[in-house]
């Protein structure tokens, strides 16, 4: 259980990387922009990849009626998510320490993983809802109006993950360093569970 406890602690601490590195990244490329515009999405707010990217994206969005990119104080998620991540990291470290000293069952490792998975799914669901509202809730008085073949307003919703063509823009949406650290951290907690289970089964057969 000692090895499992150490791995659990390391996996939980990797979540703290989300306070330093972006969770997600969205890039917009077009012929008129040799250097693509991009935004990095942190758990505390949204920043441009380069200095004026957010300003340029908001300028483009203005013409088609999209809202400006929200500031941290305009979305409750940017105040709640850091607390959730910090709380889960602390909880994971406590579980790992108790596991190291054999004060709790290895199943707590799996419990932490399942809780983090549920929170992650809810976070992605909320993120997708924001993207939908951001790309579909357009100003009816926009300068440029583009419609679908059936006459309905075109949606400019960026993809949740992957590539999509929006007008003449190539849009890529992928996890960033923080997202990968979160993924690795969760995988480590699964490994901790497996090691703890193996140690427990070995003990019962002796």
Coordinates of C-alpha atoms in Angstrom, one line a residue:
X1 CA 0.0 0.0 0.0
X2 CA 2.9 2.4 0.5
X3 CA 3.7 2.5 -3.2
X4 CA 0.0 3.0 -4.0
X5 CA -0.2 5.8 -1.5
X6 CA 2.7 7.6 -3.0
X7 CA 1.3 7.3 -6.5
X8 CA -2.1 8.6 -5.2
X9 CA -0.4 11.6 -3.7
X10 CA 1.6 12.4 -6.9
X11 CA -1.6 12.0 -9.0
X12 CA -3.5 14.3 -6.8
X13 CA -0.8 17.0 -6.8
X14 CA -0.7 17.0 -10.6
X15 CA -4.1 18.7 -10.4
X16 CA -2.4 21.8 -9.0
X17 CA -0.8 22.3 -12.5
X18 CA -4.2 23.7 -13.5
X19 CA -3.4 26.8 -11.6
X20 CA -0.3 27.4 -13.8
X21 CA -1.2 25.9 -17.2
X22 CA -4.2 26.3 -19.4
X23 CA -6.9 23.5 -19.3
X24 CA -8.0 24.1 -22.9
X25 CA -6.9 25.9 -26.0
X26 CA -8.9 27.2 -29.0
X27 CA -7.2 28.4 -32.2
X28 CA -8.6 30.3 -35.1
X29 CA -6.7 30.3 -38.4
X30 CA -7.6 32.1 -41.7
X31 CA -5.9 33.3 -44.8
X32 CA -6.0 36.9 -43.5
X33 CA -4.3 35.8 -40.3
X34 CA -0.9 34.2 -41.1
X35 CA -0.4 33.9 -37.3
X36 CA -3.6 32.2 -35.9
X37 CA -5.6 33.9 -33.2
X38 CA -6.0 31.8 -30.0
X39 CA -7.3 31.8 -26.5
X40 CA -6.1 29.7 -23.6
X41 CA -8.8 28.7 -21.1
X42 CA -7.6 28.4 -17.5
X43 CA -9.7 27.4 -14.5
X44 CA -9.4 31.1 -13.4
X45 CA -10.2 32.8 -16.7
X46 CA -9.5 33.2 -20.4
X47 CA -6.3 34.7 -21.8
X48 CA -5.1 35.3 -25.4
X49 CA -2.3 33.1 -26.7
X50 CA -0.7 36.4 -27.9
X51 CA -1.1 39.9 -26.4
X52 CA -3.9 41.2 -28.7
X53 CA -5.6 37.9 -29.6
X54 CA -8.7 38.4 -27.4
X55 CA -9.1 41.9 -28.6
X56 CA -8.9 40.8 -32.2
X57 CA -11.3 37.9 -31.6
X58 CA -13.8 40.2 -30.0
X59 CA -13.4 42.6 -32.9
X60 CA -14.3 39.9 -35.4
X61 CA -17.1 38.5 -33.3
X62 CA -18.7 42.0 -33.1
X63 CA -19.5 42.0 -36.8
X64 CA -21.4 38.7 -36.6
X65 CA -23.2 39.5 -33.3
X66 CA -21.3 37.3 -30.9
X67 CA -20.7 38.3 -27.3
X68 CA -17.4 39.5 -26.1
X69 CA -15.2 36.9 -24.4
X70 CA -16.2 36.9 -20.7
X71 CA -14.0 38.2 -18.0
X72 CA -13.4 36.1 -14.9
X73 CA -15.9 38.0 -12.8
X74 CA -18.6 37.5 -15.4
X75 CA -18.6 33.7 -15.1
X76 CA -19.2 31.8 -11.8
X77 CA -17.2 28.9 -13.1
X78 CA -13.9 30.9 -12.8
X79 CA -14.5 31.3 -9.0
X80 CA -15.9 27.8 -8.3
X81 CA -13.5 25.6 -10.4
X82 CA -10.3 26.7 -8.6
X83 CA -12.0 25.8 -5.3
X84 CA -13.1 22.4 -6.6
X85 CA -9.6 21.5 -8.0
X86 CA -7.9 22.6 -4.8
X87 CA -10.4 20.6 -2.7
X88 CA -9.9 17.5 -4.8
X89 CA -6.1 17.8 -4.7
X90 CA -6.1 18.1 -0.9
X91 CA -8.6 15.3 -0.5
X92 CA -6.5 13.1 -2.8
X93 CA -3.3 13.8 -0.9
X94 CA -5.1 13.0 2.4
X95 CA -6.3 9.7 1.0
X96 CA -2.8 8.9 -0.3
X97 CA -1.2 9.6 3.1
X98 CA -3.8 7.5 4.9
X99 CA -3.3 4.8 2.4
X100 CA 0.5 5.0 2.8
X101 CA 0.1 4.3 6.5
X102 CA -2.6 1.7 5.8
X103 CA -5.3 3.6 7.6
X104 CA -7.9 3.2 4.9
X105 CA -9.0 0.8 2.2
X106 CA -7.6 1.0 -1.3
X107 CA -11.2 1.4 -2.6
X108 CA -11.0 5.1 -1.5
X109 CA -8.5 5.6 -4.4
X110 CA -11.2 4.4 -6.8
X111 CA -13.8 6.5 -5.0
X112 CA -11.7 9.6 -5.6
X113 CA -11.2 8.8 -9.2
X114 CA -15.0 8.3 -9.7
X115 CA -15.8 11.6 -8.0
X116 CA -13.2 13.4 -10.1
X117 CA -14.6 11.7 -13.2
X118 CA -18.2 12.9 -12.4
X119 CA -16.9 16.5 -11.7
X120 CA -14.9 16.4 -15.0
X121 CA -18.0 15.3 -17.0
X122 CA -20.1 18.0 -15.4
X123 CA -17.3 20.6 -16.2
X124 CA -17.2 19.5 -19.9
X125 CA -21.0 19.7 -20.1
X126 CA -21.0 23.2 -18.7
X127 CA -18.1 24.2 -21.0
X128 CA -20.1 22.9 -24.0
X129 CA -23.2 24.8 -22.9
X130 CA -21.1 28.0 -22.8
X131 CA -19.7 27.3 -26.3
X132 CA -23.3 26.8 -27.5
X133 CA -24.5 30.0 -26.0
X134 CA -21.4 31.9 -27.2
X135 CA -21.8 30.7 -30.8
X136 CA -25.6 30.7 -31.1
X137 CA -27.0 33.5 -29.0
X138 CA -26.3 36.3 -31.5
X139 CA -27.2 40.0 -31.6
X140 CA -30.1 40.3 -34.1
X141 CA -28.7 43.7 -35.1
X142 CA -25.3 42.4 -36.1
X143 CA -23.6 44.0 -39.1
X144 CA -23.1 40.6 -40.8
X145 CA -25.8 38.0 -40.8
X146 CA -25.1 34.5 -42.2
X147 CA -28.0 32.0 -42.5
X148 CA -28.2 28.3 -43.1
X149 CA -29.9 27.0 -46.3
X150 CA -33.2 26.8 -44.4
X151 CA -33.0 30.5 -43.5
X152 CA -32.1 30.0 -39.8
X153 CA -29.2 31.9 -38.3
X154 CA -25.9 30.1 -38.6
X155 CA -24.2 29.0 -35.4
X156 CA -20.6 29.9 -34.8
X157 CA -20.2 27.4 -31.9
X158 CA -16.6 26.3 -31.7
X159 CA -16.1 22.5 -31.5
X160 CA -15.9 21.1 -27.9
X161 CA -12.9 19.1 -29.1
X162 CA -11.3 18.7 -32.5
X163 CA -11.4 20.6 -35.8
X164 CA -14.2 22.5 -37.5
X165 CA -14.5 24.9 -40.4
X166 CA -16.5 28.1 -39.5
X167 CA -16.9 30.3 -42.6
X168 CA -13.3 30.9 -43.7
X169 CA -11.8 30.1 -40.3
X170 CA -10.2 26.8 -39.3
X171 CA -11.0 26.2 -35.7
X172 CA -9.1 23.8 -33.5
X173 CA -10.1 23.0 -29.9
X174 CA -7.9 20.7 -27.8
X175 CA -6.8 20.1 -24.2
X176 CA -3.7 22.1 -23.2
X177 CA -0.9 21.2 -20.7
X178 CA -3.2 21.6 -17.7
X179 CA -5.8 19.2 -19.3
X180 CA -3.1 16.6 -19.9
X181 CA -1.8 16.9 -16.3
X182 CA -5.3 16.3 -15.1
X183 CA -5.6 13.2 -17.3
X184 CA -2.3 11.8 -16.2
X185 CA -3.1 12.5 -12.5
X186 CA -6.4 10.6 -12.8
X187 CA -4.6 7.7 -14.5
X188 CA -2.1 7.6 -11.7
X189 CA -5.0 7.3 -9.2
X190 CA -6.3 4.3 -11.1
X191 CA -2.8 2.8 -11.0
X192 CA -2.8 3.4 -7.2
X193 CA -6.1 1.6 -6.9
X194 CA -4.8 -1.3 -8.9
X195 CA -1.6 -1.5 -6.8
X196 CA -3.5 -1.2 -3.6
X197 CA -6.0 -4.0 -4.6
X198 CA -3.1 -6.2 -5.7
X199 CA -1.4 -5.7 -2.3
X200 CA -4.6 -6.4 -0.5
X201 CA -5.3 -9.6 -2.4
X202 CA -1.7 -10.8 -1.9
X203 CA -2.0 -10.2 1.9
X204 CA -5.3 -12.2 2.1
X205 CA -3.7 -15.2 0.3
X206 CA -0.7 -15.3 2.7

